[in-house]
Coordinates of C-alpha atoms in Angstrom, one line a residue:
Chain N
M1 CA 13.6 -8.1 18.6
S2 CA 14.6 -5.8 21.4
A3 CA 15.0 -7.9 24.5
P4 CA 14.5 -6.2 27.9
G5 CA 15.2 -7.6 31.3
S6 CA 16.6 -11.1 31.4
M7 CA 15.5 -11.9 27.9
D8 CA 18.3 -13.2 25.8
G9 CA 17.7 -12.5 22.1
G10 CA 13.9 -12.8 22.7
I11 CA 14.0 -16.0 24.7
L12 CA 13.8 -16.5 28.5
T13 CA 16.8 -18.2 30.0
E14 CA 17.5 -19.5 33.5
P15 CA 20.8 -21.4 33.3
D16 CA 20.8 -22.5 36.9
R17 CA 17.5 -24.4 36.6
P18 CA 17.1 -28.0 35.4
P19 CA 15.4 -28.2 32.0
A20 CA 11.7 -28.1 32.1
S21 CA 9.3 -30.3 30.2
K22 CA 8.5 -29.5 26.5
N23 CA 4.9 -29.1 27.2
P24 CA 3.8 -26.6 29.9
A25 CA 0.6 -28.5 30.4
E26 CA 2.7 -31.4 31.7
Q27 CA 4.2 -29.2 34.4
P28 CA 1.4 -27.6 36.3
V29 CA 2.4 -24.3 37.8
G30 CA 1.7 -23.5 41.4
P31 CA -1.4 -21.6 42.6
D32 CA 0.6 -18.4 43.2
H33 CA 2.0 -18.4 39.7
Q34 CA -1.4 -19.3 38.2
R35 CA -3.0 -16.4 40.1
L36 CA -0.5 -14.0 38.7
I37 CA -0.7 -15.4 35.2
D38 CA -4.5 -15.0 35.4
Q39 CA -4.0 -11.4 36.3
L40 CA -1.6 -10.7 33.5
V41 CA -3.4 -12.3 30.6
P42 CA -7.1 -13.2 31.1
P43 CA -7.8 -16.9 31.0
A44 CA -9.5 -18.0 27.8
P45 CA -13.1 -19.0 27.9
S46 CA -14.0 -22.6 26.9
P47 CA -13.5 -23.5 23.2
L48 CA -17.3 -23.8 22.8
R49 CA -17.8 -20.2 24.1
R50 CA -14.9 -19.0 21.9
F51 CA -16.4 -20.7 18.9
V52 CA -19.9 -19.2 19.5
A53 CA -18.3 -15.8 20.0
A54 CA -16.3 -16.1 16.8
A55 CA -19.4 -17.3 14.9
A56 CA -21.4 -14.4 16.1
I57 CA -18.7 -11.9 15.1
I58 CA -18.4 -13.5 11.7
A59 CA -22.2 -13.5 11.2
A60 CA -22.3 -9.8 12.1
A61 CA -19.5 -9.1 9.6
I62 CA -21.3 -10.9 6.9
A63 CA -24.5 -9.1 7.7
I64 CA -22.8 -5.7 7.6
G65 CA -21.0 -6.6 4.4
L66 CA -24.3 -7.6 2.7
A67 CA -26.1 -4.5 4.1
W68 CA -23.3 -2.4 2.7
Q69 CA -23.4 -3.9 -0.7
I70 CA -27.2 -3.5 -1.1
G71 CA -27.0 0.1 0.0
L72 CA -28.5 0.0 3.5
I73 CA -25.4 1.5 5.2
V74 CA -24.0 3.9 2.6
P75 CA -25.8 4.9 -0.6
E76 CA -24.8 2.4 -3.3
P77 CA -26.9 3.5 -6.3
T78 CA -24.8 1.5 -8.7
A79 CA -24.1 -1.5 -6.6
R80 CA -24.3 -3.6 -9.7
S81 CA -24.0 -1.3 -12.6
E82 CA -25.3 1.9 -14.2
T83 CA -26.4 2.5 -17.7
M84 CA -25.5 5.4 -19.8
Q85 CA -27.4 5.7 -23.0
S86 CA -25.9 7.4 -25.9
A87 CA -25.7 11.0 -24.7
V88 CA -25.8 13.9 -27.2
L89 CA -24.9 17.5 -27.3
G90 CA -27.6 19.9 -28.6
V91 CA -28.2 23.6 -28.7
A92 CA -30.4 24.8 -25.9
P93 CA -33.6 26.8 -26.7
D94 CA -31.9 30.0 -25.4
G95 CA -29.2 29.7 -28.0
R96 CA -26.5 30.4 -25.4
H97 CA -26.1 27.0 -23.9
V98 CA -25.6 23.5 -25.1
V99 CA -27.5 20.7 -23.4
I100 CA -25.8 17.4 -22.7
D101 CA -28.8 15.0 -22.8
G102 CA -29.3 11.3 -22.6
L103 CA -27.4 10.6 -19.4
T104 CA -29.4 8.0 -17.5
L105 CA -28.9 7.1 -13.9
E106 CA -30.4 4.2 -12.1
N107 CA -30.9 3.5 -8.4
M108 CA -30.0 -0.2 -8.2
S109 CA -29.9 -0.3 -4.4
L110 CA -32.7 -1.6 -2.3
T111 CA -33.5 1.7 -0.7
T112 CA -34.8 5.1 -1.8
L113 CA -32.0 7.5 -2.5
E114 CA -31.8 11.2 -3.2
L115 CA -29.5 12.6 -5.9
T116 CA -28.6 16.0 -4.7
D117 CA -25.8 17.1 -7.1
V118 CA -24.0 16.1 -10.3
R119 CA -20.4 16.9 -11.0
V120 CA -18.7 16.7 -14.5
D121 CA -15.1 17.0 -15.2
A122 CA -15.2 19.4 -18.1
P123 CA -12.5 22.0 -18.1
G124 CA -13.6 25.1 -20.1
L125 CA -17.2 24.3 -19.7
I126 CA -19.4 25.9 -17.1
V127 CA -22.4 23.9 -15.8
D128 CA -25.2 26.4 -15.3
R129 CA -28.1 24.1 -14.7
I130 CA -28.9 20.5 -14.0
T131 CA -32.3 19.1 -14.6
W132 CA -33.8 15.7 -14.5
T133 CA -36.8 13.8 -15.8
D134 CA -38.3 10.4 -15.1
A135 CA -36.7 8.2 -17.7
L136 CA -39.5 5.7 -17.6
H137 CA -42.1 8.5 -18.1
T138 CA -44.2 7.2 -15.3
G139 CA -44.7 10.7 -13.9
S140 CA -44.3 14.2 -15.1
T141 CA -42.0 14.7 -18.1
T142 CA -41.3 18.3 -17.2
P143 CA -37.6 18.8 -16.4
Q144 CA -37.1 19.5 -12.7
E145 CA -34.3 20.8 -10.6
L146 CA -32.3 18.6 -8.3
P147 CA -32.6 17.0 -5.8
A148 CA -34.2 13.9 -7.3
V149 CA -35.7 11.3 -5.0
M150 CA -35.4 8.0 -6.6
A151 CA -37.1 4.8 -5.4
S152 CA -35.3 1.5 -5.7
G153 CA -35.0 0.4 -9.3
S154 CA -36.0 3.8 -10.8
Y155 CA -34.3 5.6 -13.6
I156 CA -33.8 9.3 -14.2
R157 CA -32.5 11.1 -17.2
I158 CA -30.2 14.0 -16.5
E159 CA -29.7 17.1 -18.6
L160 CA -26.7 19.3 -18.1
W161 CA -26.9 22.9 -19.4
V162 CA -23.4 24.0 -20.1
R163 CA -21.7 27.0 -21.9
P164 CA -18.1 27.4 -23.1
E165 CA -16.0 29.6 -20.9
I166 CA -13.6 30.4 -23.8
C167 CA -13.5 29.0 -27.3
S168 CA -10.3 30.6 -28.6
D169 CA -8.1 28.2 -26.7
P170 CA -10.0 25.0 -26.2
Q171 CA -8.4 23.0 -23.4
T172 CA -7.9 19.3 -23.6
G173 CA -7.9 17.9 -20.2
E174 CA -9.3 14.9 -18.4
W175 CA -12.7 14.9 -19.9
G176 CA -15.9 13.5 -19.0
E177 CA -16.1 11.8 -15.6
V178 CA -19.5 12.2 -14.2
S179 CA -20.2 11.9 -10.5
G180 CA -23.4 12.0 -8.6
R181 CA -23.9 13.0 -4.9
W182 CA -26.2 10.5 -3.3
Q183 CA -27.7 10.5 0.1
Y184 CA -30.6 9.0 2.0
P185 CA -33.7 11.3 2.1
D186 CA -34.3 10.7 5.8
R187 CA -30.7 10.6 7.2
P188 CA -28.0 13.1 7.8
S189 CA -26.4 14.5 4.6
W190 CA -22.9 13.6 5.8
L191 CA -23.8 9.9 5.2
G192 CA -24.0 10.8 1.5
R193 CA -21.3 10.1 -0.9
W194 CA -20.1 10.9 -4.4
E195 CA -20.2 8.0 -6.8
A196 CA -18.5 8.2 -10.2
L197 CA -20.2 6.6 -13.2
D198 CA -18.2 3.9 -14.9
N199 CA -18.4 5.4 -18.4
P200 CA -17.0 8.9 -19.1
L201 CA -19.2 11.4 -20.9
W202 CA -16.9 11.9 -23.8
N203 CA -15.7 8.8 -25.5
A204 CA -12.2 9.9 -26.6
D205 CA -11.2 6.4 -27.7
A206 CA -14.0 6.2 -30.3
D207 CA -13.3 6.5 -34.0
P208 CA -14.0 10.1 -35.1
N209 CA -17.4 10.7 -36.8
M210 CA -17.0 12.4 -40.2
M211 CA -19.0 15.6 -40.7
S212 CA -19.5 17.7 -43.7
S213 CA -18.0 21.1 -43.5
D214 CA -21.0 22.9 -45.2
V215 CA -23.6 21.8 -42.6
T216 CA -24.1 23.5 -39.3
P217 CA -25.2 20.7 -36.9
S218 CA -27.8 21.2 -34.3
A219 CA -26.7 18.1 -32.3
L220 CA -23.5 16.0 -31.9
S221 CA -22.8 12.7 -30.3
L222 CA -20.2 12.8 -27.5
N223 CA -17.5 11.3 -29.7
P224 CA -14.6 12.9 -31.5
V225 CA -15.7 14.5 -34.8
R226 CA -13.6 15.2 -37.9
I227 CA -14.8 17.8 -40.3
A228 CA -14.4 16.5 -43.9
G229 CA -12.0 18.4 -46.1
S230 CA -10.2 20.1 -43.3
D231 CA -7.8 19.4 -40.5
V232 CA -10.4 20.4 -37.9
E233 CA -11.1 17.7 -35.3
L234 CA -13.4 18.2 -32.4
D235 CA -11.6 16.3 -29.6
G236 CA -13.7 17.3 -26.7
P237 CA -17.0 18.6 -25.5
L238 CA -15.7 22.2 -25.4
S239 CA -14.8 22.4 -29.0
A240 CA -18.0 20.6 -29.9
A241 CA -20.0 23.1 -27.8
C242 CA -18.2 26.0 -29.5
L243 CA -19.0 24.6 -32.9
L244 CA -22.7 24.1 -32.1
L245 CA -23.0 27.6 -30.7
G246 CA -21.3 29.0 -33.8
I247 CA -18.4 30.5 -31.9
D248 CA -15.2 30.7 -33.8
Q249 CA -12.3 28.8 -32.3
Chain C
M1 CA 4.0 -29.4 13.5
R2 CA 4.9 -27.6 10.3
R3 CA 6.1 -30.9 8.8
S4 CA 2.8 -32.5 9.5
S5 CA 0.9 -29.6 8.0
F6 CA 3.1 -29.9 4.9
L7 CA 2.5 -33.6 4.7
L8 CA -1.2 -33.1 5.1
T9 CA -1.3 -30.5 2.3
A10 CA 0.8 -32.7 0.1
A11 CA -1.5 -35.7 0.7
L12 CA -4.5 -33.6 -0.1
V13 CA -3.0 -32.4 -3.4
V14 CA -2.1 -36.0 -4.3
A15 CA -5.6 -37.1 -3.3
I16 CA -7.2 -34.5 -5.6
L17 CA -4.7 -34.8 -8.5
A18 CA -4.5 -38.6 -8.7
P19 CA -8.3 -39.1 -9.3
L20 CA -8.3 -36.2 -11.7
T21 CA -5.5 -37.7 -13.7
M22 CA -7.1 -41.2 -13.5
A23 CA -10.5 -39.9 -14.6
Y24 CA -8.9 -38.0 -17.5
R25 CA -7.1 -41.1 -18.7
I26 CA -10.0 -43.4 -18.2
S27 CA -12.4 -41.1 -20.1
G28 CA -9.8 -40.9 -22.8
A29 CA -9.6 -44.7 -23.0
A30 CA -13.4 -44.9 -22.9
H31 CA -13.6 -42.6 -25.8
A32 CA -11.0 -44.6 -27.7
T33 CA -12.7 -47.9 -27.0
G34 CA -16.1 -46.7 -27.9
G35 CA -17.4 -46.2 -24.3
G36 CA -16.3 -49.5 -22.8
G37 CA -14.6 -47.8 -20.0
R38 CA -17.4 -45.4 -19.1
I39 CA -18.0 -47.1 -15.8
L40 CA -14.4 -46.7 -14.8
G41 CA -14.7 -43.0 -15.7
Y42 CA -17.7 -42.7 -13.3
V43 CA -15.6 -44.4 -10.6
G44 CA -12.8 -41.8 -11.2
V45 CA -15.3 -38.9 -10.9
A46 CA -16.7 -40.5 -7.7
V47 CA -13.2 -40.8 -6.2
L48 CA -12.6 -37.2 -7.2
L49 CA -15.7 -36.1 -5.4
V50 CA -14.8 -38.0 -2.3
A51 CA -11.4 -36.4 -2.3
L52 CA -12.9 -33.0 -2.7
L53 CA -15.4 -33.6 0.1
A54 CA -12.5 -34.9 2.3
A55 CA -10.5 -31.8 1.6
T56 CA -13.4 -29.6 2.4
A57 CA -14.0 -31.4 5.6
V58 CA -10.4 -31.1 6.6
G59 CA -10.5 -27.4 5.8
L60 CA -13.7 -26.9 7.8
R61 CA -12.3 -28.8 10.7
D62 CA -9.2 -26.7 10.8
L63 CA -11.2 -23.5 10.5
S64 CA -13.6 -24.5 13.3
R65 CA -10.6 -25.5 15.5
S66 CA -9.0 -22.1 14.8
L67 CA -12.2 -20.3 15.6
A68 CA -12.6 -22.2 18.8
G69 CA -9.1 -21.1 19.8
V70 CA -7.6 -24.6 19.7
D71 CA -4.0 -23.6 19.0
P72 CA -1.5 -26.4 19.9
A73 CA 1.2 -24.4 18.1
A74 CA 1.0 -21.7 20.8
S75 CA 2.3 -24.1 23.5
A76 CA 5.0 -25.4 21.1
I77 CA 6.1 -21.8 20.3
A78 CA 6.0 -20.9 24.0
A79 CA 8.3 -23.9 24.7
R80 CA 10.8 -22.2 22.3
L81 CA 10.6 -18.9 24.1
G82 CA 10.5 -19.8 27.7
E83 CA 12.2 -22.3 29.9
K84 CA 10.2 -22.5 33.0
P85 CA 6.6 -23.9 33.0
E86 CA 5.1 -20.6 34.3
Q87 CA 6.9 -18.7 31.6
Q88 CA 5.7 -21.1 29.0
L89 CA 2.2 -20.9 30.3
L90 CA 2.1 -17.1 30.3
V91 CA 3.6 -16.9 26.8
A92 CA 1.3 -19.6 25.4
R93 CA -1.7 -18.0 26.8
W94 CA -0.9 -14.6 25.3
L95 CA 0.0 -16.3 21.9
A96 CA -3.3 -18.3 21.8
R97 CA -5.3 -15.2 22.8
S98 CA -3.6 -12.9 20.2
R99 CA -3.8 -15.5 17.4
W100 CA -7.5 -16.2 18.1
Y101 CA -8.3 -12.5 17.9
R102 CA -6.4 -12.2 14.7
N103 CA -8.0 -15.3 13.2
V104 CA -11.5 -14.2 14.1
G105 CA -10.9 -10.7 12.8
G106 CA -9.3 -12.0 9.6
V107 CA -12.0 -14.5 8.8
A108 CA -14.8 -12.0 9.7
G109 CA -13.2 -9.5 7.4
V110 CA -12.7 -11.9 4.4
L111 CA -16.3 -13.1 4.7
G112 CA -17.6 -9.6 5.3
G113 CA -15.9 -8.4 2.1
L114 CA -17.2 -11.4 0.2
F115 CA -20.0 -9.5 -1.5
G116 CA -17.6 -6.8 -2.8
G117 CA -15.4 -9.1 -4.9
F118 CA -11.9 -10.4 -4.5
G119 CA -10.3 -7.0 -3.9
A120 CA -12.8 -6.2 -1.1
M121 CA -12.1 -9.6 0.5
V122 CA -8.4 -8.9 0.7
L123 CA -8.8 -5.3 1.9
V124 CA -11.5 -6.0 4.5
G125 CA -9.7 -9.2 5.5
L126 CA -6.6 -7.1 6.3
I127 CA -8.8 -4.6 8.2
G128 CA -10.4 -7.4 10.2
L129 CA -7.0 -9.0 11.0
T130 CA -5.6 -5.7 12.1
F131 CA -8.6 -4.9 14.3
G132 CA -8.4 -8.3 15.8
S133 CA -4.7 -7.9 16.5
L134 CA -5.2 -4.5 18.2
A135 CA -8.3 -5.7 20.1
A136 CA -6.3 -8.6 21.6
E137 CA -4.2 -6.0 23.4
L138 CA -7.1 -4.1 24.9
H139 CA -7.2 -6.1 28.1
L140 CA -6.0 -4.6 31.4
L141 CA -4.5 -6.1 34.5
R142 CA -7.2 -8.1 36.1
P143 CA -8.2 -8.1 39.7
D144 CA -7.0 -10.8 42.0
R145 CA -9.8 -13.4 42.0
I146 CA -8.4 -15.7 44.6
S147 CA -7.8 -13.2 47.4
G148 CA -11.2 -11.6 46.7
T149 CA -9.8 -8.1 46.6
R150 CA -12.1 -7.1 43.9
P151 CA -12.2 -4.6 42.3
A152 CA -9.2 -3.1 43.9
G153 CA -6.7 -4.8 41.5
P154 CA -3.4 -6.2 42.5
R155 CA -2.3 -6.1 46.1
V156 CA 1.3 -5.5 45.4
A157 CA 2.1 -3.5 42.3
G158 CA 5.4 -3.5 40.4
L159 CA 6.9 0.0 40.7
E160 CA 9.6 -0.2 38.0
R161 CA 9.3 2.5 35.4
R162 CA 8.4 1.1 31.9
S163 CA 8.3 3.0 28.7
L164 CA 7.5 2.1 25.1
R165 CA 11.2 2.5 24.2
R166 CA 12.0 -0.4 26.4
Y167 CA 10.0 -2.8 24.3
W168 CA 9.9 -1.5 20.7
D169 CA 11.8 -2.5 17.7
P170 CA 13.4 0.6 16.1
A171 CA 13.0 -0.7 12.5
R172 CA 9.3 -1.3 12.9
Q173 CA 8.8 2.0 14.7
L174 CA 10.6 3.7 11.9
A175 CA 8.4 2.0 9.3
L176 CA 5.2 3.0 11.3
A177 CA 6.3 6.6 11.7
A178 CA 7.3 6.7 8.0
A179 CA 3.8 5.6 7.0
G180 CA 2.3 8.4 9.2
V181 CA 4.7 11.0 7.8
V182 CA 4.0 10.1 4.2
A183 CA 0.3 10.2 4.9
V184 CA 0.4 13.6 6.5
W185 CA 2.7 14.9 3.6
L186 CA 0.2 13.6 1.1
L187 CA -2.7 15.3 2.8
L188 CA -0.8 18.6 2.9
A189 CA 0.3 18.2 -0.8
D190 CA -3.3 17.5 -1.7
R191 CA -4.4 20.6 0.2
F192 CA -1.9 22.8 -1.7
G193 CA -2.6 21.1 -5.1
L194 CA 0.8 19.3 -5.4
V195 CA -0.8 15.9 -6.0
D196 CA -3.8 15.0 -8.2
D197 CA -6.7 12.8 -7.5
L198 CA -5.7 11.7 -4.0
R199 CA -8.3 9.6 -2.3
V200 CA -8.2 11.5 0.9
S201 CA -10.3 9.3 3.1
W202 CA -7.9 6.4 2.7
V203 CA -4.9 8.6 3.6
V204 CA -6.7 9.9 6.6
G205 CA -7.2 6.2 7.5
V206 CA -3.4 5.7 7.4
V207 CA -3.0 8.5 10.0
L208 CA -5.7 7.0 12.2
I209 CA -4.1 3.6 12.0
V210 CA -0.6 4.9 12.9
A211 CA -2.0 7.0 15.8
S212 CA -4.1 4.1 17.1
A213 CA -1.1 1.8 16.9
L214 CA 1.2 4.2 18.7
F215 CA -1.4 4.8 21.5
L216 CA -2.0 1.1 21.9
Q217 CA 1.7 0.4 22.0
W218 CA 2.2 2.9 24.7
R219 CA -0.7 1.4 26.6
V220 CA 0.7 -2.1 26.5
A221 CA 4.2 -0.8 27.6
T222 CA 2.7 1.0 30.6
R223 CA 0.0 -1.4 31.5
P224 CA 0.2 -2.0 35.3
R225 CA 1.5 -5.3 36.6
P226 CA 1.7 -6.8 40.1
A227 CA 5.0 -7.5 41.8
L228 CA 6.2 -10.6 40.0
P229 CA 8.9 -13.2 40.6
G230 CA 11.9 -12.8 38.2
A231 CA 10.9 -15.6 35.8
L232 CA 7.3 -14.3 35.3
R233 CA 8.6 -10.7 35.1
S234 CA 10.8 -11.7 32.2
A235 CA 8.0 -13.6 30.5
D236 CA 5.7 -10.6 31.0
D237 CA 8.4 -8.3 29.4
L238 CA 8.6 -10.7 26.5
I239 CA 4.9 -10.8 25.8
R240 CA 4.8 -7.0 26.0
S241 CA 7.6 -6.8 23.5
L242 CA 5.9 -9.3 21.2
A243 CA 2.6 -7.5 21.5
I244 CA 4.2 -4.2 20.6
T245 CA 6.2 -5.5 17.7
H246 CA 4.4 -8.5 16.3
G247 CA 0.9 -7.9 17.7
I248 CA 0.5 -4.2 16.9
A249 CA 3.3 -2.8 14.7
N250 CA 3.3 -5.5 12.0
P251 CA -0.4 -5.5 11.2
A252 CA -0.6 -1.7 11.5
I253 CA 2.3 -1.2 9.0
T254 CA 0.7 -3.7 6.7
L255 CA -2.7 -2.1 6.8
A256 CA -1.2 1.4 6.5
L257 CA 0.5 0.4 3.3
A258 CA -2.6 -1.2 1.9
F259 CA -4.5 2.1 2.7
L260 CA -1.8 4.1 1.0
G261 CA -2.2 1.9 -2.0
Q262 CA -5.9 2.7 -2.0
G263 CA -5.3 6.4 -1.5
L264 CA -2.8 6.6 -4.4
S265 CA -4.8 4.4 -6.8
D266 CA -6.0 7.4 -8.8
T267 CA -2.7 9.4 -8.4
S268 CA 0.0 6.9 -9.5
D269 CA -0.6 3.3 -10.6
A270 CA 3.0 2.4 -9.9
L271 CA 3.1 3.7 -6.4
S272 CA -0.3 2.2 -5.6
V273 CA 0.7 -1.2 -6.9
M274 CA 4.1 -1.0 -5.1
A275 CA 2.4 -0.2 -1.8
W276 CA -0.1 -3.0 -2.2
L277 CA 2.6 -5.5 -3.1
T278 CA 4.6 -4.5 -0.1
A279 CA 1.6 -4.8 2.1
L280 CA 0.8 -8.3 0.8
A281 CA 4.4 -9.4 1.2
L282 CA 4.4 -8.2 4.8
Y283 CA 1.2 -10.0 5.5
W284 CA 2.7 -13.2 4.2
R285 CA 5.9 -12.7 6.2
F286 CA 4.1 -12.0 9.4
R287 CA 1.1 -14.3 9.0
R288 CA 0.1 -16.1 12.2
L289 CA 2.0 -13.4 14.2
G290 CA 5.2 -14.3 12.4
L291 CA 6.5 -16.7 15.0
D292 CA 6.0 -20.1 13.4
H293 CA 9.6 -20.2 12.2
L294 CA 10.4 -20.9 15.9
L295 CA 8.8 -24.4 15.4
D296 CA 11.8 -25.4 13.4
E297 CA 14.0 -25.0 16.4
P298 CA 14.2 -27.4 19.4
P299 CA 12.5 -26.3 22.6
L300 CA 14.5 -24.0 24.8
A301 CA 14.8 -26.5 27.6
A302 CA 16.3 -29.0 25.2
R303 CA 18.8 -26.4 24.0
M304 CA 19.6 -25.5 27.5
A305 CA 20.2 -29.1 28.4
A306 CA 22.4 -29.6 25.4
A307 CA 24.4 -26.6 26.3

C-alpha cells in the first residue's frame, strides 16, 4: 500500500506518544476531534435504522430480480424454456424457395410480447420471407408477416422461406442458431432484445438418415442425410435445400 | 476474532456431523437387530434437526448483525492501523461504513440473482458488492454541525494539494487500466471483425466499470477536508488510500474480470473461464475489504509499547 504523509507502511505511528488503549471506544476523543471526524466520515445511523435500510434494499433487489425473471423488465419469452418441434424442409409452392417449417416459439413470460424479427445463422442461404401462424389454431391459420403479438402463454409457428445463394460450393459453417427479436408492444423498441433458442435448427450431431438415390424428396428433416449407394451426404440445410430444389451441387 | 470464528465454525461442523454419524450408525444397528433401536434412530434425527436449526439461527444472527452494521472487527482492525484514539475512531468508522455498504450490496445482489440460478447469483452478487463498495465512497465533506455554519461547510479548509497519484497503488492501477485497455481493444477488434461472437454489452460494461472507478478514485483523492491536526490528517490520508485501493480498485478489477469472462464466453471458453477464475480468486483474496489478516497482528499500540 502506498503510504502518504506520516503513514509508515500503511499504519499510523506517533512514537512520542504513550500507547493508547486497544479499543477506541474506551478512550473517548475530545469534542473538537469528534466534530472533525463527523465531518470527514458521516456518523452511522443506529443499528435499527441500518437494518431497516438494508432490508429495504434487499427487498427491492429481490423484487427487481423476480420481475426480471418473469419478463416485466426485459422481454424474457423463454424464461423457463422454449419448445422446438421437429422442423422440416419442404419445397415452397413457387418452386424457387424451400420452407423451413415447424419451428414453434412460446411466450412463457407473464406479459404480452411482440416478435419483430427472426434471425438464422445459415451461411449460403438467403432468408426472403418470415411468416407465422397461431400454433394452437385459435385464430386465423393464414400465414402472416411479422411482427407477431403474443399473449402470455401463447405459441406461434414460424415459417422461414429461404433460397440457396450458391449450390456449387456448399459452405459448412456454424449452422442453425435461431434468434428472435422480442419487445414490448407498448414500450420503446430499444427495450427489446434478441434471444437465441436453445436448440439449433440443424441437428448436426444426429445420425444421418438414409435416403434412396432414385427418389426425389419433397421434404427433409433437419438432420444429416446420407444417400444410399453413394458418398453423398447432406451435412447442412444448404445442401439439403439444393437437393430439394433439384440444383446440381 | 478470527480464532473464535474458526472455533464456532468447527463446533457447528461437529454439531452437524456427530448426530449424522450417530443416526447412521443407530439406524444400521436398528436394521441389524430387527428394529429394536428405532427409537434411538429417531433421537439421532431429532438431534440432527436441532443442530441444523441452531446452525441456521447462528447464520441468521450473523447476517442480521452484519446488515445492522454491527462490526466489532472494524474497531479491532482500526487498532492495528492507528495508534491514537481519534485515528482509530476515524479508521473504524470508515471501515464499518465501507463494509456495511459492501455487505448490503453483496447480499442484495445474491438474493436478487436468486431466481436466475447459481451463475446469476454469483454474477449479480459481485455486481451488488461492487456497487456497494463504490457507493460507500460517495459521501462528501459534511458541514460543521456544532458551530452551526450550515451549509457553508468547514470553516477552515486544508489547502494542501492532493492528487490520485498520492494515494494509489501502482499495481492495482495497472490492473484496472489493463482491464480497460483490453475491453477497448476487444470492442475495436469486434468492430473490424477480428474476433467472433463477442458479447459486446458485457465488454462495454467493463469500460464503464473502469471509467467509474477512476472517476471515483479521483473524487476520493481530491475530496475537500478541513484543516486537521497531524494525527487526524494522517488517519484521513490512510482512509483515502484504503478507499482508493481496497474500497474501489479491488472490487472494480474483480467485476471487470467477471464481465470480461461473460463477454468472451462465446468467443473463447478458455479465456472466459480464466477471467472468471481470476475474478473469483480476487474476490476471495479481498473479501471483507481484504484487511482481516491484520487481526492476526497485535494492536499497534502494543507493538509501539513493545518497541
